[in-house]
Short mmCIF file of C-alpha atoms and ligand atoms in Angstrom, two decimals:
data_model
loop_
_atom_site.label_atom_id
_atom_site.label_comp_id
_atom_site.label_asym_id
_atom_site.label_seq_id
_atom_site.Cartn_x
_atom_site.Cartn_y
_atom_site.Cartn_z
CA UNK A 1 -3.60 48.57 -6.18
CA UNK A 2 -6.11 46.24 -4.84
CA UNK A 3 -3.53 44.26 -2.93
CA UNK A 4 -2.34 44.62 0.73
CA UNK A 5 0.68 43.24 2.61
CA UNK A 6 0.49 41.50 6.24
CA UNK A 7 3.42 40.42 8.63
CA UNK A 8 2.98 37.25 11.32
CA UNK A 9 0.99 39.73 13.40
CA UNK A 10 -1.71 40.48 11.28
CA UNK A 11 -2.17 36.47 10.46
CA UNK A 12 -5.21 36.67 12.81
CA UNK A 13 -6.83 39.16 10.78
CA UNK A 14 -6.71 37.11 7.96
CA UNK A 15 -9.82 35.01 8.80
CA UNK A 16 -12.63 37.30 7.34
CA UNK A 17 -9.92 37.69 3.88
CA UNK A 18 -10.32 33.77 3.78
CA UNK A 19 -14.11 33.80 4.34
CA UNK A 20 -14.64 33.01 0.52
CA UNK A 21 -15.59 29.49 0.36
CA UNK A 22 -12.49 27.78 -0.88
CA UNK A 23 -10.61 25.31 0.44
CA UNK A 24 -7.54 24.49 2.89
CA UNK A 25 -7.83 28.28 4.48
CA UNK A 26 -11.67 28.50 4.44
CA UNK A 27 -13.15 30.45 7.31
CA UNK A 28 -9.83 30.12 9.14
CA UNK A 29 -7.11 32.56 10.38
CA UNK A 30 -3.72 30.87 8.34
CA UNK A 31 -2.34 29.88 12.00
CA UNK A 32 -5.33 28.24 13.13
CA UNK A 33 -5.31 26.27 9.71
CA UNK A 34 -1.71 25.29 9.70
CA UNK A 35 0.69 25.64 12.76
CA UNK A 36 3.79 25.61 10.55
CA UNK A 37 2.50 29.32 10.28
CA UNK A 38 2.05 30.58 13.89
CA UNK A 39 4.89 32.59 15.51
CA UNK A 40 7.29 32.31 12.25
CA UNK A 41 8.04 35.42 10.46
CA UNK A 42 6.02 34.99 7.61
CA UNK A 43 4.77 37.12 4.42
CA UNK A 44 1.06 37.24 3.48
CA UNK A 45 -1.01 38.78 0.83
CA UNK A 46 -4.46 39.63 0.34
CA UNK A 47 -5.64 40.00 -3.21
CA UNK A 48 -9.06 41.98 -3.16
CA UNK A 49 -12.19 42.50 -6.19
CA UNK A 50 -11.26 46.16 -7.99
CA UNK A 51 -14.74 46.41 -8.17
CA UNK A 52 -15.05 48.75 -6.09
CA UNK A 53 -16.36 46.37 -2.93
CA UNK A 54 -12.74 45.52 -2.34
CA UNK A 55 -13.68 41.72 -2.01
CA UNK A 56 -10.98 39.12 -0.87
CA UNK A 57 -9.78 36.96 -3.49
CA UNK A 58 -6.88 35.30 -2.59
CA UNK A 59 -4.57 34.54 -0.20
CA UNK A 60 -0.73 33.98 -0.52
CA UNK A 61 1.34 33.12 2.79
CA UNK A 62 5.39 32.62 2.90
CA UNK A 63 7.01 31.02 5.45
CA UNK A 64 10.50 29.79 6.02
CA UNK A 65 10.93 26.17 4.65
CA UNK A 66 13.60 23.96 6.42
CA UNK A 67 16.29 23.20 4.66
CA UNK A 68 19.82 21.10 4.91
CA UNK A 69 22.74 23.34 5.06
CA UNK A 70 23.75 23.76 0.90
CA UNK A 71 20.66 22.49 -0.45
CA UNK A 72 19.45 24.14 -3.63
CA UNK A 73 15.81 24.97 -2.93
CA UNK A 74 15.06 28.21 -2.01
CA UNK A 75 14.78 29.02 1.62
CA UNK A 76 10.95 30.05 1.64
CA UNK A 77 7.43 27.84 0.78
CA UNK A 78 4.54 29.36 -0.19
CA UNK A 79 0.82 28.55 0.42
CA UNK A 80 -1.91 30.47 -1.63
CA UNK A 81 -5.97 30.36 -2.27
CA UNK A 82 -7.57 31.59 -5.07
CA UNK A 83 -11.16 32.07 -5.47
CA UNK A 84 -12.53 29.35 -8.07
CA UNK A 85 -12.35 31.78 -11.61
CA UNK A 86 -9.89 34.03 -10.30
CA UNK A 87 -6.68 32.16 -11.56
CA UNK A 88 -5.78 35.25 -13.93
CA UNK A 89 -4.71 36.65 -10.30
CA UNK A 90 -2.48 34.69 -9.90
CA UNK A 91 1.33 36.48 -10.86
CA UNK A 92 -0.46 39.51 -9.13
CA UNK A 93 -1.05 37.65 -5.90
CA UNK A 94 2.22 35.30 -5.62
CA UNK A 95 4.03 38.24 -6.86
CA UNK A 96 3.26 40.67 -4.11
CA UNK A 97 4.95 38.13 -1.88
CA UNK A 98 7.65 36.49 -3.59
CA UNK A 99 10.84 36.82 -2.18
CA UNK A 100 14.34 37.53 -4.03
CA UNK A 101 15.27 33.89 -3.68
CA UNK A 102 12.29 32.86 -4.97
CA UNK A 103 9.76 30.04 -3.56
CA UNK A 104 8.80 26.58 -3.42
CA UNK A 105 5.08 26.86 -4.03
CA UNK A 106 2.82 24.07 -3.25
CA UNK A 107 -0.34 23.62 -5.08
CA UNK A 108 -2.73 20.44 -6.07
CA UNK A 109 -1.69 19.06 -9.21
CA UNK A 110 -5.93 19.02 -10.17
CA UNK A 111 -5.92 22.48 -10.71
CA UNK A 112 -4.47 22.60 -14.06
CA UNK A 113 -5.52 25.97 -14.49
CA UNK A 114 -3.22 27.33 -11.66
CA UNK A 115 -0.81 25.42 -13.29
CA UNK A 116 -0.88 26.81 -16.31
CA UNK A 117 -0.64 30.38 -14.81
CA UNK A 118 2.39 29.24 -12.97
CA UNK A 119 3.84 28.08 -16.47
CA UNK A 120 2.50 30.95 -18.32
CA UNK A 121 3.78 33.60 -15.45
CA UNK A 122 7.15 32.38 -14.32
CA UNK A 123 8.51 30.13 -17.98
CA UNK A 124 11.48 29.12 -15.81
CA UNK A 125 9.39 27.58 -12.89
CA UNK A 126 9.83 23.87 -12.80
CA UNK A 127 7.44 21.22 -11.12
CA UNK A 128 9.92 20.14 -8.25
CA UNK A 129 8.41 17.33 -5.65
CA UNK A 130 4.87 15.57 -5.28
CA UNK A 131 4.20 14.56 -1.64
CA UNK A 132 0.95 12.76 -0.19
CA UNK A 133 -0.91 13.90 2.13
CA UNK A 134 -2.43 10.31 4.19
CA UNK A 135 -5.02 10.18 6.73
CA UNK A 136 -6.11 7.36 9.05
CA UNK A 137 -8.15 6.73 11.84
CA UNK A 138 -7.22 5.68 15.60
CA UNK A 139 -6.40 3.20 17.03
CA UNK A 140 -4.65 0.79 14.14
CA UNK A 141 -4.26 -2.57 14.86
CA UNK A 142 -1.02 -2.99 13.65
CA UNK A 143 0.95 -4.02 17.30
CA UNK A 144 3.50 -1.24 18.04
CA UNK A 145 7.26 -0.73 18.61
CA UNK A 146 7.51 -0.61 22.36
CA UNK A 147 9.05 2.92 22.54
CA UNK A 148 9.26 5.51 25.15
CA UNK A 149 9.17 9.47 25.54
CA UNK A 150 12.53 11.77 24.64
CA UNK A 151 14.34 13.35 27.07
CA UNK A 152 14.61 16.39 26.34
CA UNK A 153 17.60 17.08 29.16
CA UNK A 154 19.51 13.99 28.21
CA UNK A 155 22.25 14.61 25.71
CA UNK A 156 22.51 10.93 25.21
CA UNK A 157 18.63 11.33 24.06
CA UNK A 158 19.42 14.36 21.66
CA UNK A 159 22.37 13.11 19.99
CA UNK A 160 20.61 9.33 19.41
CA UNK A 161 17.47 11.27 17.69
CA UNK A 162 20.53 13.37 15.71
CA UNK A 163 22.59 9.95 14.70
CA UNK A 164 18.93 8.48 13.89
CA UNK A 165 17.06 11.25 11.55
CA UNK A 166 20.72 11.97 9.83
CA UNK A 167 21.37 8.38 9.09
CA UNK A 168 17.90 7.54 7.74
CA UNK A 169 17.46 10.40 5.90
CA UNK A 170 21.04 11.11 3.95
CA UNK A 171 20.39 14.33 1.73
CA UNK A 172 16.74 14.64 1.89
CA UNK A 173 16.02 18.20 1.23
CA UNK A 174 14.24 19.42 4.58
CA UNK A 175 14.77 17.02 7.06
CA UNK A 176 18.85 15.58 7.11
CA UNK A 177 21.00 17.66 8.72
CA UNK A 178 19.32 17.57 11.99
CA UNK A 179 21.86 19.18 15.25
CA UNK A 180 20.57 19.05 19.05
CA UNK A 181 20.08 22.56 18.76
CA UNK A 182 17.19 22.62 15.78
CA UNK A 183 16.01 19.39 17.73
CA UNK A 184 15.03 21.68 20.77
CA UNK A 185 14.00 24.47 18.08
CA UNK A 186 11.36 21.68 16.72
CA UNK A 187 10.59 20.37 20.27
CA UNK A 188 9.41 24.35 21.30
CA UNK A 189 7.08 24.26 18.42
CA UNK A 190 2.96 24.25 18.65
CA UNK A 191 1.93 21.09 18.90
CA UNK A 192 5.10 19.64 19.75
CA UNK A 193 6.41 17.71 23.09
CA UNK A 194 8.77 15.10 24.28
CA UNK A 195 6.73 13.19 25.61
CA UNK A 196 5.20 12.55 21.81
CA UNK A 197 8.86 11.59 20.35
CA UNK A 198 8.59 8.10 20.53
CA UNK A 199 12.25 6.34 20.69
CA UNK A 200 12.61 2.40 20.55
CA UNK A 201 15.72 0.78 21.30
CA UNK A 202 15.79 -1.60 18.45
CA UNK A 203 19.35 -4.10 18.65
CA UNK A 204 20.62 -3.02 22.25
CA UNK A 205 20.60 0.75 21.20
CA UNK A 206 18.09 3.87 20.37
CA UNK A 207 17.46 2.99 16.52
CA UNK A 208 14.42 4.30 15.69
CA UNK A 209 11.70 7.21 16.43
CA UNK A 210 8.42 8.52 15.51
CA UNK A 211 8.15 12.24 16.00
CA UNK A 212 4.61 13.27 16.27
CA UNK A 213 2.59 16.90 16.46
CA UNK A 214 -0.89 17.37 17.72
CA UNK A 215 -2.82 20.29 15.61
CA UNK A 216 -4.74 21.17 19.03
CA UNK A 217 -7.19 23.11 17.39
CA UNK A 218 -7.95 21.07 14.54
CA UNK A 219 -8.02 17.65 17.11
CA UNK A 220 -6.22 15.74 15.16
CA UNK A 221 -2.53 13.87 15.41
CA UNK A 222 0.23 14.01 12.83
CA UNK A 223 3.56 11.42 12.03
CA UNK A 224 5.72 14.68 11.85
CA UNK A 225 9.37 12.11 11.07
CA UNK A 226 9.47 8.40 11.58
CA UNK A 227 12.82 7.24 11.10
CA UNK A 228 14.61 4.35 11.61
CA UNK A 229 18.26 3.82 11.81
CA UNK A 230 19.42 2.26 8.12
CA UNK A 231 21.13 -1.13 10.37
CA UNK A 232 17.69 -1.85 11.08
CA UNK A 233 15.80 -1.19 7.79
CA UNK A 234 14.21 -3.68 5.86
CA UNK A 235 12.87 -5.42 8.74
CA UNK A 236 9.39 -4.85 8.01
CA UNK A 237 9.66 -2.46 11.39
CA UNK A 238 8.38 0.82 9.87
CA UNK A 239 4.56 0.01 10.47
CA UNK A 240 5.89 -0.67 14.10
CA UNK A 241 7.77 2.32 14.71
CA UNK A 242 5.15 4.73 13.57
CA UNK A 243 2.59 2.38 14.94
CA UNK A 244 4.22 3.75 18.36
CA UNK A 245 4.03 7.14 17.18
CA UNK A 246 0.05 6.85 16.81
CA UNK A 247 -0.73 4.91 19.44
CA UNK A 248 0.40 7.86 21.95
CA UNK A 249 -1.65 10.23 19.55
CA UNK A 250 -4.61 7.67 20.60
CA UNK A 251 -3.85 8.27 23.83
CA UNK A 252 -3.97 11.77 23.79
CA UNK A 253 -7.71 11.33 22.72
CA UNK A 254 -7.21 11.65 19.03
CA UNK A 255 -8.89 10.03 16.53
CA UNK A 256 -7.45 10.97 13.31
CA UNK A 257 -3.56 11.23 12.23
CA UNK A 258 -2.09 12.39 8.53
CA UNK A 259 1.29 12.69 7.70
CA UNK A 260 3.02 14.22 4.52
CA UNK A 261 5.39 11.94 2.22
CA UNK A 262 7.14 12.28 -0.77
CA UNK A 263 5.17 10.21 -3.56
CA UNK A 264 8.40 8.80 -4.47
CA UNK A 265 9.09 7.06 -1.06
CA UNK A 266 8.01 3.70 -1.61
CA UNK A 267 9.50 2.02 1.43
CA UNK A 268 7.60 4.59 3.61
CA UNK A 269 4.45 4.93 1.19
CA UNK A 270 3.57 0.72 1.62
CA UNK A 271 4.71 1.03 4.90
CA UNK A 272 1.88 3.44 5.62
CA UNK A 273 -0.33 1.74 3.70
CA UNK A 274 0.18 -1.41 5.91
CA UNK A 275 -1.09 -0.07 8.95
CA UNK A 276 -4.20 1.90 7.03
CA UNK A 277 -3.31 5.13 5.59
CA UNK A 278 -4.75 5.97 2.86
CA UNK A 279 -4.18 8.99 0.29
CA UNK A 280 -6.17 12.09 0.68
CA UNK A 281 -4.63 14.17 -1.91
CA UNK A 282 -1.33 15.53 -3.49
CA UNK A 283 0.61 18.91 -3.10
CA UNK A 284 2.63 19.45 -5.69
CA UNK A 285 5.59 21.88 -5.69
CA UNK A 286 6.90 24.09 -8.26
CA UNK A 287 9.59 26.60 -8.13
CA UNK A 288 9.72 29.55 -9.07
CA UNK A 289 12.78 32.00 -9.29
CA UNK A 290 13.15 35.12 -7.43
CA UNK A 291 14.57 38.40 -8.78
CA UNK A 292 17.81 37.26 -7.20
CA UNK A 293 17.96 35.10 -10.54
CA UNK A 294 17.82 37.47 -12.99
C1 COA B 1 10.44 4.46 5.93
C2 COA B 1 11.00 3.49 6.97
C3 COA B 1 10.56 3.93 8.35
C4 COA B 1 10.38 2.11 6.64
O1 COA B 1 10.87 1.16 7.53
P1 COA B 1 11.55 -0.23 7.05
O2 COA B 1 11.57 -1.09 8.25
O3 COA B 1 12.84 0.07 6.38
O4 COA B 1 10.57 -0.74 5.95
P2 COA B 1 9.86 -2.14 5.93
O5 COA B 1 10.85 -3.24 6.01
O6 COA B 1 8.76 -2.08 6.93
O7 COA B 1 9.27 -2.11 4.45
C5 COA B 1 8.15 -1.34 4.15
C6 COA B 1 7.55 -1.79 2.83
O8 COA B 1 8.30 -1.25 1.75
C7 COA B 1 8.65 -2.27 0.84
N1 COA B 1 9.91 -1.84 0.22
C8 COA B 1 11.13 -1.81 0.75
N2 COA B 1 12.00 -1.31 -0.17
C9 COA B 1 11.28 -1.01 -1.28
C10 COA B 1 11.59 -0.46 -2.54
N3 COA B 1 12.85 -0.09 -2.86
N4 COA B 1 10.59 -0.30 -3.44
C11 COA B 1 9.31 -0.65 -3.13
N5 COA B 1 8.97 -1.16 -1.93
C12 COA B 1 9.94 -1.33 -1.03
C13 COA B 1 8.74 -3.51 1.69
O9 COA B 1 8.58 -4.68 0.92
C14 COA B 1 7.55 -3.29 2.62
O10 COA B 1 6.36 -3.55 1.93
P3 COA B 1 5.19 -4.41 2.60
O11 COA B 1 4.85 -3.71 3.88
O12 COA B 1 4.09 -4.36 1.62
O13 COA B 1 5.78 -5.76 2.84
C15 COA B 1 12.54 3.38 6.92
O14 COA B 1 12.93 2.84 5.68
C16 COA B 1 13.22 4.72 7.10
O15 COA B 1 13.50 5.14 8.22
N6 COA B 1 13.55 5.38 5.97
C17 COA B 1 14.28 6.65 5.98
C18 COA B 1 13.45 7.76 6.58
C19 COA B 1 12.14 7.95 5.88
O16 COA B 1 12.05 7.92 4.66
N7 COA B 1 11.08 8.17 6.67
C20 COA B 1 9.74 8.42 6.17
C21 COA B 1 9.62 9.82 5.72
S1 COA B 1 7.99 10.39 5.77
#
């Protein structure tokens, strides 16, 4: 079958596969294009041409998705490229990698012909979530949160960040349910350091912070979690908070910042639009059920 496996280590190999032209992984080894991929055991496929030159076609790449203890969704995303006019592939590709529990795979709601496959392949998938991706350039002039780094060896830091990100965000699917362990977990992560979570005592205690990443090889910043603490919401203080957040991005020597959001998040959507973000594009995600649902 014209179809091979990889594990993590053979990620860096992928970048000749991915040497087709299209376009998040294009000329790009998956880690270099996304660092939620480097050092995580992930799943990846390679779909090659049966023509006998064994061209790459597509790519498919798994990775563990964070989830709240007892949420629903599935505890693996999936990223995939197809060559333009190869969408046929596509069960054969996300197949090859799907695992039992099945997936949350993210694609851009424009490509209605992958999402017919998707339909056509897997009749029980359903179209699940719809987040933004928003972009901006440095500096904004919105006037920042005076805020100041985390740290890291202060339990008094860790648990404020834990009361914080659990109050603000209640059930959300990958990001309540935050402990001081998985904050050190995130903290050890490429891209990420204490000095770049932001915390601003808002009302005589630590009620807000802006978590951000730096993709080092891509120079640019990222608003990984802004939250603020719900006593304080409603205060028009979002723009502020994450204006801290981008500001130290800034003074790293970046120029660009995106962040991710759910569509559906108004309060953080005009928020972002307030200090100049603007909408790039969609990912859309669909699941689709594992063998493990049969
Ligand atoms: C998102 C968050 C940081 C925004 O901060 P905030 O101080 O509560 O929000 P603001 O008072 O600045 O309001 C932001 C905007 O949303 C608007 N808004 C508030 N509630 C709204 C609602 N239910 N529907 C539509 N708009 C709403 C406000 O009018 C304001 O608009 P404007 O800037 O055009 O005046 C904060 O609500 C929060 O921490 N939420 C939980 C965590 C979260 O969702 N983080 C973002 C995930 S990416």
């Amino acid at each position: 079958m014209p179809l091979r496996s990889f594990t993590t280590a053979d990620l860096t190999g992928l970048s000749s596969a991915l040497d087709f032209g299209d376009r998040i992984l294009q000329h790009r080894a998956a880690a270099e294009v996304d660092d939620r991929f480097h050092d995580k055991p992930a799943k990846a496929a390679v779909l090659l041409s049966d023509d006998g030159r064994l061209t790459p076609l597509g790519v498919a790449v798994v990775y563990p998705a964070e989830r709240r203890p007892g949420n629903s969704l599935p505890p693996w995303a999936m990223q995939f490229v197809l060559k333009k006019g190869e969408h046929r592939r596509l069960c054969e590709l996300v197949s090859a990698v799907l695992p039992s529990e099945g997936c949350e795979v993210w694609v851009r709601p424009e490509d209605e012909g992958i999402v017919e496959e998707i339909q056509r392949c897997w009749p029980a998938a359903y179209n699940c979530r719809r987040l933004h991706l928003m972009t901006i350039d440095l500096p904004v002039a919105i006037e920042p949160l005076p805020s100041r780094p985390l740290d890291p060896n202060d339990p008094a830091d860790l648990a404020a960040v834990v009361r914080v990100n659990n109050a603000a965000f209640g059930d959300h699917p990958d990001q309540s349910g935050m402990t001081q362990d998985s904050v050190l977990v995130k903290l050890a992560g490429p891209g990420h350091t204490a000095e770049g979570v932001r915390l601003a005592e808002i009302d005589g205690r630590i009620n807000g912070f802006c978590w951000t990443q730096i993709h080092h090889r891509r120079g640019l910043g990222e608003i990984s979690v802004i939250g603020l603490h719900p006593d304080v919401h409603g205060r028009g203080l979002g723009a502020a908070m994450t204006a801290a957040g981008l500001a130290w991005l800034h003074r790293q020597g970046l120029h660009q910042a995106i962040l991710y959001v759910e569509s559906a998040n108004l309060t953080a959507t005009r928020s972002y639009a307030r200090l100049g973000f603007t909408v790039t594009h969609d990912d859309v995600s669909w699941m689709i059920p594992g063998s493990a649902d049969d």
